[in-house]
Coordinates of C-alpha atoms and ligand atoms in Angstrom, one line a residue:
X1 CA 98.0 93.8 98.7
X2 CA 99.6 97.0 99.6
X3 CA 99.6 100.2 98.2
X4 CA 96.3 101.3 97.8
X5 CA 95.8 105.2 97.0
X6 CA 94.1 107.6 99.1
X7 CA 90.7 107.5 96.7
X8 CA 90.8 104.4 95.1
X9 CA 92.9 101.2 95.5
X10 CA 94.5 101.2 91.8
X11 CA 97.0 103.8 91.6
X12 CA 97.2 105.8 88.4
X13 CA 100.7 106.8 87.6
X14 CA 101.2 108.7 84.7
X15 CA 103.9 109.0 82.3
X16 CA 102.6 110.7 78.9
X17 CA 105.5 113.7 80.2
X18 CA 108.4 110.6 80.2
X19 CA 107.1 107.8 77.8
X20 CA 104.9 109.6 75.9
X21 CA 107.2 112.1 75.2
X22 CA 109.6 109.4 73.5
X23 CA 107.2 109.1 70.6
X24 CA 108.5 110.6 67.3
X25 CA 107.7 114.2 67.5
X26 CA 106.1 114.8 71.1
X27 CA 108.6 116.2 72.4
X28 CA 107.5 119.5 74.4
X29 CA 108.9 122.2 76.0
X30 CA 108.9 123.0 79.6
X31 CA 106.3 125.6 79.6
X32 CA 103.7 122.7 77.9
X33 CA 105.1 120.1 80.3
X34 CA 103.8 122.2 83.2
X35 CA 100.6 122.7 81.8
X36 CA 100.0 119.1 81.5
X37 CA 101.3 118.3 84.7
X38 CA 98.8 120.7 86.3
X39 CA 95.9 118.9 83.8
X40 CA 97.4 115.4 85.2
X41 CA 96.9 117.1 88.9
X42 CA 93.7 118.3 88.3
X43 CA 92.4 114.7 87.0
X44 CA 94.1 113.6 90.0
X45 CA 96.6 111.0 88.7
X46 CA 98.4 109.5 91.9
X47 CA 101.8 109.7 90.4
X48 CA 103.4 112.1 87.7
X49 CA 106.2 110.2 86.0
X50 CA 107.7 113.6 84.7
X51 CA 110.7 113.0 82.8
X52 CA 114.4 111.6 82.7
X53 CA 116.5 113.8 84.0
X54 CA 119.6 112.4 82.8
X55 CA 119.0 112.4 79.2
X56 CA 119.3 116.7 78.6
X57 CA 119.4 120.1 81.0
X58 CA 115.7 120.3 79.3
X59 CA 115.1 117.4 80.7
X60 CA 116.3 117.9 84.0
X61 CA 114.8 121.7 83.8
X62 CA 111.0 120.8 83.1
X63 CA 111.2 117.4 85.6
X64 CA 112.4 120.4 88.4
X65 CA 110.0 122.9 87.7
X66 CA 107.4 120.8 88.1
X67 CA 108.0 119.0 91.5
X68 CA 108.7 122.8 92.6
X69 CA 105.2 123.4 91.6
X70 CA 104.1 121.1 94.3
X71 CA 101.3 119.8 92.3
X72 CA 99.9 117.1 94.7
X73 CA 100.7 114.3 93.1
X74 CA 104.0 112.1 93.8
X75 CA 106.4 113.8 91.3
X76 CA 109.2 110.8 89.5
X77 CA 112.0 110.6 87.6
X78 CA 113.4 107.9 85.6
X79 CA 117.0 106.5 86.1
X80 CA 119.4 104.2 84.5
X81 CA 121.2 102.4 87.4
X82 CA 124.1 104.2 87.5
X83 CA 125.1 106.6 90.3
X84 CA 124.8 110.4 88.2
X85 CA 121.3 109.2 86.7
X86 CA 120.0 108.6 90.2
X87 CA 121.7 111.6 91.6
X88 CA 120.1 114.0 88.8
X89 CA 116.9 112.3 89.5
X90 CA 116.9 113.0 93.3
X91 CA 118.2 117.1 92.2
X92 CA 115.2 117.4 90.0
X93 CA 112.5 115.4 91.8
X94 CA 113.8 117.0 95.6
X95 CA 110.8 120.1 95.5
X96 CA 107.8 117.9 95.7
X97 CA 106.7 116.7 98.9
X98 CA 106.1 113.1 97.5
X99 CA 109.0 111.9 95.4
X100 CA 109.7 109.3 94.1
X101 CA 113.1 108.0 92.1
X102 CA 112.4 105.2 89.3
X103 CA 115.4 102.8 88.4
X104 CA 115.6 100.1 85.8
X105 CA 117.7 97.6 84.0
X106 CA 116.7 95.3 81.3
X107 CA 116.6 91.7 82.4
X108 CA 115.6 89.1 79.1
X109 CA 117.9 87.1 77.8
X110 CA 118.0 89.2 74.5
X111 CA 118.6 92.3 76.2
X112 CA 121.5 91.1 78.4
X113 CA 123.0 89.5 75.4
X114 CA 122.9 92.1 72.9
X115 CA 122.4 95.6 74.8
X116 CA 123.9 94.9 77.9
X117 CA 126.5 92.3 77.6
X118 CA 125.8 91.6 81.2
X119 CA 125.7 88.4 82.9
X120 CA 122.4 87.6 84.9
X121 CA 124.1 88.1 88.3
X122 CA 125.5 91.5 87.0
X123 CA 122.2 92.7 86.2
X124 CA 120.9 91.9 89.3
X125 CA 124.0 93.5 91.2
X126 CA 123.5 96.7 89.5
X127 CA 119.9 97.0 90.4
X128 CA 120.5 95.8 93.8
X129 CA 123.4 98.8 94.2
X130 CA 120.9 101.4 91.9
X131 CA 118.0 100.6 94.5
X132 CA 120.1 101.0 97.9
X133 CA 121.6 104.2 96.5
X134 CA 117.7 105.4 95.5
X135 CA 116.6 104.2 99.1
X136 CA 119.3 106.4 100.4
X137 CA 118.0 109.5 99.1
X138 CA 114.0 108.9 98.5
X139 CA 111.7 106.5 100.8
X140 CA 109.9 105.9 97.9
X141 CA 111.7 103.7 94.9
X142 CA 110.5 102.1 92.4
X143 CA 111.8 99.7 90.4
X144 CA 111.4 97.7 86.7
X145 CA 113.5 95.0 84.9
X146 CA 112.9 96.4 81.5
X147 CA 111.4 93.6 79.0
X148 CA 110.2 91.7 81.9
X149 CA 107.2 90.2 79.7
X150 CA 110.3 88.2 77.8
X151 CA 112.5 87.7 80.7
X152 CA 112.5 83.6 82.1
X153 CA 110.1 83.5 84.8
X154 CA 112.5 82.4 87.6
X155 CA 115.3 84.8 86.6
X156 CA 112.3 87.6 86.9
X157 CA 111.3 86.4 90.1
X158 CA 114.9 86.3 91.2
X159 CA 115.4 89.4 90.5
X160 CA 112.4 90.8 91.9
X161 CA 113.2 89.2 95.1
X162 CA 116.4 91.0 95.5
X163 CA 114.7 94.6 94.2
X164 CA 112.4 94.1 97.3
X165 CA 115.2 93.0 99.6
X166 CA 117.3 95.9 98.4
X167 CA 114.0 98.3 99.3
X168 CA 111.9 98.9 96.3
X169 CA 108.8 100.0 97.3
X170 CA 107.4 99.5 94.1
X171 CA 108.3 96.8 91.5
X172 CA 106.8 97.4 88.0
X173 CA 106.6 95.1 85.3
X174 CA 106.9 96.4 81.7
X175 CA 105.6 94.4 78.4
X176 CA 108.5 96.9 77.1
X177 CA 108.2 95.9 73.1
X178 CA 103.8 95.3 73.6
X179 CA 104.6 91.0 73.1
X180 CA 102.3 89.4 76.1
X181 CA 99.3 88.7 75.8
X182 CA 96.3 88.9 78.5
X183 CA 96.5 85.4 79.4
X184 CA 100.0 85.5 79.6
X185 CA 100.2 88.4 81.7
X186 CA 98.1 87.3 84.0
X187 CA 100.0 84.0 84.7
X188 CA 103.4 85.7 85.3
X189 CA 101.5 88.1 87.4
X190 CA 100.3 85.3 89.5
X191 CA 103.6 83.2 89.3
X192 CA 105.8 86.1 90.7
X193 CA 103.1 86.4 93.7
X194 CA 103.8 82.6 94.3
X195 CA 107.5 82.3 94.2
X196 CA 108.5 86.1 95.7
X197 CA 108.4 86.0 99.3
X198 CA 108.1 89.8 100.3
X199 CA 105.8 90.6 97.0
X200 CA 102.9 91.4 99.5
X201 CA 105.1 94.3 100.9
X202 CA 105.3 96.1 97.9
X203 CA 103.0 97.7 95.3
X204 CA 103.3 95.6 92.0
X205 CA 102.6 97.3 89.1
X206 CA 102.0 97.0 85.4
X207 CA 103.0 99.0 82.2
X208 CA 102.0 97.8 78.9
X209 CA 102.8 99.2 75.4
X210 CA 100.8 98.8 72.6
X211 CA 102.9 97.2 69.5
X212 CA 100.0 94.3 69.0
X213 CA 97.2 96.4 70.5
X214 CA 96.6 95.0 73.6
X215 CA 98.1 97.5 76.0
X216 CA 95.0 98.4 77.9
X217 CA 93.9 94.1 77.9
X218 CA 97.1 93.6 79.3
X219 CA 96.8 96.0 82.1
X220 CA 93.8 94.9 82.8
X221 CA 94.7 91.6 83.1
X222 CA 97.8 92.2 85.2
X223 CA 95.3 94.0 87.8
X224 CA 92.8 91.5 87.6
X225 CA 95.9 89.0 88.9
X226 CA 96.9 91.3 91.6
X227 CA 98.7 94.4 90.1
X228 CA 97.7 97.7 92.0
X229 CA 99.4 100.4 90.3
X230 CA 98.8 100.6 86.4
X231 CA 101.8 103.0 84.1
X232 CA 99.6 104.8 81.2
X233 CA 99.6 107.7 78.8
X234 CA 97.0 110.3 77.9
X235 CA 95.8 109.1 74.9
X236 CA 98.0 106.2 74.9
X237 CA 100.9 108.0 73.1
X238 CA 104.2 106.6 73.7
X239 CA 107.1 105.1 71.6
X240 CA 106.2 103.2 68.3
X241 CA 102.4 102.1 68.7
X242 CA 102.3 104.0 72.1
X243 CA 101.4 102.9 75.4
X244 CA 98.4 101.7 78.1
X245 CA 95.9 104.8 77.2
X246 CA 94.8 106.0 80.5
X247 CA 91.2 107.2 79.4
X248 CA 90.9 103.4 78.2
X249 CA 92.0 102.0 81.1
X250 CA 90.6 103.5 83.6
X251 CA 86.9 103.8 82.5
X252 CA 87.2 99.7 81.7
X253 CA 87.4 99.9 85.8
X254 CA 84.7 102.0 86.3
X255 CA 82.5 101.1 83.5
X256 CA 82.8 97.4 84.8
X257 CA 83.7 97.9 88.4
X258 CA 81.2 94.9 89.3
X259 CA 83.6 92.7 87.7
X260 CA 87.0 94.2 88.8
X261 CA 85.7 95.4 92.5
X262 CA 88.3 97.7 91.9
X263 CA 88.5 101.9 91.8
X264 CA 91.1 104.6 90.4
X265 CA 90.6 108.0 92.3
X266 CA 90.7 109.7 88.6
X267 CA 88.0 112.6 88.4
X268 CA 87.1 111.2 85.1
X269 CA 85.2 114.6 84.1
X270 CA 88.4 115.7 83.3
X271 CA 89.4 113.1 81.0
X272 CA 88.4 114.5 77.8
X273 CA 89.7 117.9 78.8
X274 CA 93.0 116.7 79.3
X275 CA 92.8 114.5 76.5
X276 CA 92.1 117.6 74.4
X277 CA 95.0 119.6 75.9
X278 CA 97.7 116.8 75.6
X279 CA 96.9 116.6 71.6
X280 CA 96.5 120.2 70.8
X281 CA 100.1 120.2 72.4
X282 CA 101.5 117.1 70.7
X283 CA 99.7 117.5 67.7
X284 CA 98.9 113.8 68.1
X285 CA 95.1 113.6 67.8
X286 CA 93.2 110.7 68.5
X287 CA 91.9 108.9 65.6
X288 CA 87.6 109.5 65.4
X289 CA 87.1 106.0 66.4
X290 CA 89.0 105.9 69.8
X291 CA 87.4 104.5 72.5
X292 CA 86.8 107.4 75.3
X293 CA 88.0 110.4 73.8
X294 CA 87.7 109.9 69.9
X295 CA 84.9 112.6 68.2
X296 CA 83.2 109.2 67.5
X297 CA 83.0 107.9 70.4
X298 CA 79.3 109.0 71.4
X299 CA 78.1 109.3 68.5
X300 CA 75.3 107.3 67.1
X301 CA 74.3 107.0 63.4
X302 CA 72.5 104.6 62.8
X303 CA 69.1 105.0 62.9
X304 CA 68.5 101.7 64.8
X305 CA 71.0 102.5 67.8
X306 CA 68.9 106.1 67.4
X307 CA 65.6 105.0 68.0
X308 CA 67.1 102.3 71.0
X309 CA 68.8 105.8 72.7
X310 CA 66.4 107.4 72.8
X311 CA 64.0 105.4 74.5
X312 CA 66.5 104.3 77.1
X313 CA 69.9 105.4 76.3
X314 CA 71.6 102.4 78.4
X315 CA 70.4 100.4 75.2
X316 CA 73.4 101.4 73.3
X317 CA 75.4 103.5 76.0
X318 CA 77.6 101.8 78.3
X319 CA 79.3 104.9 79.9
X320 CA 77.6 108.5 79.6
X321 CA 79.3 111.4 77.5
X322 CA 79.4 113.7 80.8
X323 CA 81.1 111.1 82.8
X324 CA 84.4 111.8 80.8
X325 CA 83.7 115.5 80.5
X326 CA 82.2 116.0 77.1
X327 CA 79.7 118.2 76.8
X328 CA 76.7 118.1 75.4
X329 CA 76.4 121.3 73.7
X330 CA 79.4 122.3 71.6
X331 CA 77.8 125.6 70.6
X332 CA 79.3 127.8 72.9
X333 CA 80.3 131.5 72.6
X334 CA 79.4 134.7 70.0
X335 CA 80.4 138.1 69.4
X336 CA 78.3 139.3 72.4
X337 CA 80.0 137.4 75.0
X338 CA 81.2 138.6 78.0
X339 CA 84.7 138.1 79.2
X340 CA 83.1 136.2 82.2
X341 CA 80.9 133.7 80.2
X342 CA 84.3 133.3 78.2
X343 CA 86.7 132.1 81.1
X344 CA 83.9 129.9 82.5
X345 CA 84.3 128.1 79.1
X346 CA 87.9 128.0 79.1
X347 CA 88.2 126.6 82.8
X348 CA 85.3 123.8 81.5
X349 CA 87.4 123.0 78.7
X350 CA 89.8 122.6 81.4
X351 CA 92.4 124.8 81.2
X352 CA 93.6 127.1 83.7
X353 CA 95.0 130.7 82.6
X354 CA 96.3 133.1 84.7
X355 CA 94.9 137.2 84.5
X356 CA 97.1 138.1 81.6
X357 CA 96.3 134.9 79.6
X358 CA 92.8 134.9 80.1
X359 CA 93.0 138.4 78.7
X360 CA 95.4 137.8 76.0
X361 CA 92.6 135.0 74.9
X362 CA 90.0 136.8 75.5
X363 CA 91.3 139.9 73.4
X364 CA 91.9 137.1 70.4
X365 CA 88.4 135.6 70.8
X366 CA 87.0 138.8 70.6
X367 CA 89.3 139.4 67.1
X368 CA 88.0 135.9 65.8
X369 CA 84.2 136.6 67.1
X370 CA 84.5 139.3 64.2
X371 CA 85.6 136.6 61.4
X372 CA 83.4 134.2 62.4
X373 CA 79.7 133.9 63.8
X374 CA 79.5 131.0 66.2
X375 CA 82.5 130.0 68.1
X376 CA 82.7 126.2 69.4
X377 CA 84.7 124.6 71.4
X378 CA 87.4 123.3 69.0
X379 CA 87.8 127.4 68.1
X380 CA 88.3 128.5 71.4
X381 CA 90.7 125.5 72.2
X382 CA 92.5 126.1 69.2
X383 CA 92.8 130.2 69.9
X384 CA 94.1 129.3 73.5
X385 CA 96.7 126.9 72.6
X386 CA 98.3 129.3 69.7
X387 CA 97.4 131.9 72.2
X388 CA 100.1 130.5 74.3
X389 CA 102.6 129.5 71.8
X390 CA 103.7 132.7 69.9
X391 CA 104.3 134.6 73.2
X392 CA 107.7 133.7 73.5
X393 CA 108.9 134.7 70.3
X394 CA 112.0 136.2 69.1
X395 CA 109.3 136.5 66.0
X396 CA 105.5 137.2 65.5
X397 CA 103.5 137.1 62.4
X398 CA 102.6 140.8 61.7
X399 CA 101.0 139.8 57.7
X400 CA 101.0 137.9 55.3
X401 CA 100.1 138.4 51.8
X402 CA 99.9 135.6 49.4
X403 CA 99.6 135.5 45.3
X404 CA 98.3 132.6 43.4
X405 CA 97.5 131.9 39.8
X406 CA 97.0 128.4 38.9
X407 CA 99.4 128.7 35.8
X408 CA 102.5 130.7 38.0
X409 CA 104.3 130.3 41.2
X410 CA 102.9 131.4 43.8
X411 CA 104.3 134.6 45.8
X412 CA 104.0 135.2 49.2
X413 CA 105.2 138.5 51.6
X414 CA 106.0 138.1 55.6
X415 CA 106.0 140.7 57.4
X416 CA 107.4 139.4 61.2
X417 CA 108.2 141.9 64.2
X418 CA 111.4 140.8 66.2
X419 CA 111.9 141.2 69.9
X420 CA 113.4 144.9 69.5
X421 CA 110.0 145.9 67.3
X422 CA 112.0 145.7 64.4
X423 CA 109.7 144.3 61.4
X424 CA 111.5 142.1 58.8
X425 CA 109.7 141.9 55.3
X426 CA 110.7 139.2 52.6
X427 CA 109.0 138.2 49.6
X428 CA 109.7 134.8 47.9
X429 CA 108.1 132.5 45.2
X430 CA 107.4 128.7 45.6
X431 CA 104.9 125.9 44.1
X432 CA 102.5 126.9 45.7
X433 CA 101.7 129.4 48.8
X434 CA 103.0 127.0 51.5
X435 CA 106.2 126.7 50.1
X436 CA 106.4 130.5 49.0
X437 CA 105.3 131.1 52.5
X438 CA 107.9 129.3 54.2
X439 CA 111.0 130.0 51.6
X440 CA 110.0 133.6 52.8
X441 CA 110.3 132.5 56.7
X442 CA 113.6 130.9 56.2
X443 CA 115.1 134.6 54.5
X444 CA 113.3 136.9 57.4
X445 CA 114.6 134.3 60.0
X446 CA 118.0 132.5 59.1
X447 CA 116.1 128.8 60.1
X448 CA 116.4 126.6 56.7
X449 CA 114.6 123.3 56.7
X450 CA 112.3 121.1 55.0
X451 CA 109.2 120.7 55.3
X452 CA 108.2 116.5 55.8
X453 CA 105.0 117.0 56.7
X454 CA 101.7 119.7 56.5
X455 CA 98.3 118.1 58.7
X456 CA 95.6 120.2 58.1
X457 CA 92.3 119.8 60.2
X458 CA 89.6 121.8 61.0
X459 CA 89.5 123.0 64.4
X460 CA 85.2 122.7 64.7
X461 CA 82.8 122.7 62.3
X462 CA 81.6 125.2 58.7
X463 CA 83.3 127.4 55.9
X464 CA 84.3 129.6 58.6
X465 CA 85.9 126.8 60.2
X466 CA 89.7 127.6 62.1
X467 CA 92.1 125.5 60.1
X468 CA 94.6 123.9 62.6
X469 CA 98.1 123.1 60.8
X470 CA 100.7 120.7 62.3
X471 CA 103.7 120.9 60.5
X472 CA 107.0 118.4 60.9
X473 CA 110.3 120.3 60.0
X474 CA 113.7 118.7 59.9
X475 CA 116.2 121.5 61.1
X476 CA 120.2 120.4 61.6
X477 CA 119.2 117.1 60.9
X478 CA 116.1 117.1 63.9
X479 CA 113.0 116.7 63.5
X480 CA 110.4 119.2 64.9
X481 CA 106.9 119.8 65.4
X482 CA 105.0 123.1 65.7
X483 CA 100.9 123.8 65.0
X484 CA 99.3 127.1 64.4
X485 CA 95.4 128.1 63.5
X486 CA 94.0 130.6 61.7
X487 CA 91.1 130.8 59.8
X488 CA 93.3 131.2 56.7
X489 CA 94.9 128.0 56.6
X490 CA 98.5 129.3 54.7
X491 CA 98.3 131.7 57.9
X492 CA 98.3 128.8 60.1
X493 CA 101.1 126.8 58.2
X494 CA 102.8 129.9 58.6
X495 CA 102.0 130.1 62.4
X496 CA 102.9 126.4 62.9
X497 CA 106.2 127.3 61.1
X498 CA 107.0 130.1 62.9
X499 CA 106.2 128.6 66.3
X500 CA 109.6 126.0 65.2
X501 CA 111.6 128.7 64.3
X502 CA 111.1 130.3 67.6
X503 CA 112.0 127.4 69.3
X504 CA 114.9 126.8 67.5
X505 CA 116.2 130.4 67.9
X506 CA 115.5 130.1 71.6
X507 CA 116.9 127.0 72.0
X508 CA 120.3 128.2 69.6
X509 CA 120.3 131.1 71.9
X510 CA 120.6 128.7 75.2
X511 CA 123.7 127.0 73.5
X512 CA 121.4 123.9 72.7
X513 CA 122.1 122.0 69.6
X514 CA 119.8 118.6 70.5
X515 CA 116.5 118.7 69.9
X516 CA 114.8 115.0 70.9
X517 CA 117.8 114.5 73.5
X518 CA 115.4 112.3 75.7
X519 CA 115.7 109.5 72.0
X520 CA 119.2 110.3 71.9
X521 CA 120.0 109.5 75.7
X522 CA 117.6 105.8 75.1
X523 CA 119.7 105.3 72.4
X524 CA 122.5 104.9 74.1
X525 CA 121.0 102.5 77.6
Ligands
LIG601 O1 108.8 100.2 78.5 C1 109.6 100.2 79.4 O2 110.2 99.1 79.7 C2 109.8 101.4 80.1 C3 110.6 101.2 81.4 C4 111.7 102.2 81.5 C5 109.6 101.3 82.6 O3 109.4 102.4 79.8
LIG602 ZN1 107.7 102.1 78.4

């Protein structure tokens, strides 16, 4: 089979900045985008699906800046097969030195019935004319009939045949709506390697989504019947239920390389690391129970599995925490800690701040080292990713004072600073200090929305504890996300808030009205 990877022979291609930005309320802005895409380097995916540069300028904008970045990684961008999607595509992808355009059409019956209205041999003559166009910009295309998993065998096959003949150089097979199952998979895997001629000249790939939870089983069965390129997500977060989790997948192939003979070239110290970054940006966290990367993961209770680890810890361990980057002590820094000792944390924790970040962090650790005795990892995340958030205002969060009396409203006073150093104060009442809190945003800002949803979690562990908000606002009809942390956790709501209202200030100023433009664009394939 072709299309082995320089350090492993699975290829790892990555899409948590195109599919899993499609789940409800990830999207992200460009800044975050290139952050993960630099994590994604670092962990040293082979391919970086990084967005769909048709569906909004954003789009288009964050897919650009990061194949200018050069990362190292083949840079793609997903197209519809018409003409202007694969031409945006091509504009945005261009920078990177390995590109690579991604084309697809829906093939099963239900799609060309109901979505499409498109005969069989239309679909396959668009895909055939998207494809030659591709090949004419990129040498590297790949292609997928979307909802292959409930496409007739033969029609699949067909059209697969005439992707290669056309010059795909990469033919992917989505479970689009998460229906196969791994004995399934693994016989249409083997029945398009039997009836397509040319399949050995391409690399076949898989990509699985998770609706009945078997998105990683699928994959691996796909690969275990001759797929070599495997379409995942940090975390697994993609539309509805998500999609292949790439932690998952690829330590199944290490932990049991004996049975697949097969390697990825992921560096999987960094997993956890990454897996940290891409949910303090999404504010999607991994339940405690997920495999690889949930806090549960490497944990054992029970005093039986205790005694059996620590006599030999292979008794209960199949995979050791280090191996996926977690480390063992998560007492880290104090008040006494030196700027150095701090940024050897931060790159550990994996990420990678310039001089004026590090010392904008560094400046707030040393505030929070005064509020709180030990600082953990979870704190120091948490202070790096609102780090990063409120510096591109038009508003900060100067104070906040809030009034409560279990019989009364509550009151709360803002007190923001604009762009020109101008500081806004308003004062309003609500039940309770969230909503006081926020009613006083929407006066000092001009943003009204409503609030649908307030997370609340502790970023590590005591009293002292950072609280780390997530809050979902509906603004103009959108829905938006935005986190904040403070060890006061009204603070933090507010924080989380305010992040949004930047946003959508920033984005108002642009001339933007869409928000999740990526949905809308789906929407109408
Ligand atoms: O799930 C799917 O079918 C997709 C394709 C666009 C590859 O995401
Ligand atoms: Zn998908």
């Amino acid at each position: 089979m072709s299309g082995e990877s320089s350090a492993g022979n699975i290829r790892i291609f990555d899409t948590t900045l195109r599919d899993g930005e499609q789940a409800p309320g990830c999207s992200m802005t460009t800044g975050e985008k290139l952050r993960i895409a630099k994590a994604l380097s670092d962990l040293n995916v082979d391919i970086i699906e990084a967005g769909f540069p048709a569906a909004s300028p954003g789009d288009f904008e964050a897919v650009q800046a990061i194949a200018d970045r050069n990362l190292g990684p083949v840079i793609c961008g997903l197209a519809r097969c018409n003409a202007g999607d694969i031409e945006k595509v091509h504009a945005a992808v261009k920078g990177a030195d390995r590109h690579r355009i991604h084309v697809f059409v829906a093939t099963s019956a239900i799609h060309r019935e109901y979505k499409l209205k498109m005969a069989k041999e239309e679909i396959i003559k668009s895909a055939v004319g998207a494809i030659t166009m591709a090949r004419e910009l990129c040498d590297d295309v790949e292609f997928s009939p979307e909802d292959a998993s409930r496409t007739e065998l033969s029609y699949l096959a067909e059209v697969v045949s005439a992707a290669i003949e056309a010059g795909a150089t990469t033919v992917n097979v989505p479970d689009t709506v998460g229906y196969t199952v791994p004995a399934e998979f693994d016989r249409l895997f083997r029945y398009l390697q039997e009836h397509v001629e040319r399949i050995g000249e391409i690399t076949l790939s898989v990509h699985c989504h998770n609706d009945l939870g078997m998105a990683v089983a699928n994959s691996l069965a796909a690969v275990s019947a001759g797929a070599r390129q495997i379409e995942c997500t940090v975390n697994g977060i993609g539309e509805r239920a998500g999609n292949c989790s790439l932690e998952e997948v690829v330590m199944a192939i290490k932990t049991r390389a004996e049975y697949f003979g097969l390697q990825t070239g992921i560096n999987t110290k960094r997993l956890y690391p990454t897996s940290r970054l891409v949910s303090s940006i999404t504010g999607m966290h991994p339940p405690r129970n997920k495999a690889i990367v949930g806090e549960n993961a490497f944990a054992h209770e029970a005093g039986i599995h205790q005694h059996g680890m620590l006599q030999h810890a292979s008794t209960y361990e199949i995979m050791r925490p280090e191996d996926v980057g977690l480390s063992k002590s998560n007492l880290v820094l104090g008040k006494h800690s030196g700027r150095h000792a701090f940024r050897a944390r931060v790159t550990e924790l994996g990420f990678d701040l310039d001089e004026f970040e590090t010392n904008r962090a560094f400046q707030e650790f040393k505030k929070l080292a005064d509020k709180k005795k030990d600082l953990y990892d979870g704190d120091i995340e948490a202070l790096i990713m609102s780090a990063g958030n409120t510096s591109s205002g038009p508003w900060t969060l100067k104070s906040l004072a809030v009034q409560t009396h279990s019989d009364e409203p509550a009151t709360a006073t803002v007190v923001l600073i604009g762009e020109d150093s101008v500081e806004m104060s308003k004062s309003a009442q609500g039940e309770g200090p969230i909503a006081a809190a926020f009613q006083a945003l929407e006066q000092a800002t001009g943003v009204e929305m409503v609030l649908s949803k307030f997370e609340l979690r502790s970023a590590s562990i005591g009293e002292d504890a950072q609280g780390e908000v997530t809050v979902t606002v509906e603004i103009d009809g959108q829905s938006f996300r935005g986190r904040g942390t403070s060890v006061d956790i009204v603070e933090a709501g507010c924080r989380a808030c305010l992040e949004v209202i930047n946003r959508t200030l920033r984005r108002r100023q642009r001339g933007e009205s869409k928000g999740d433009t990526v949905r809308a664009a789906r929407a109408n394939i």
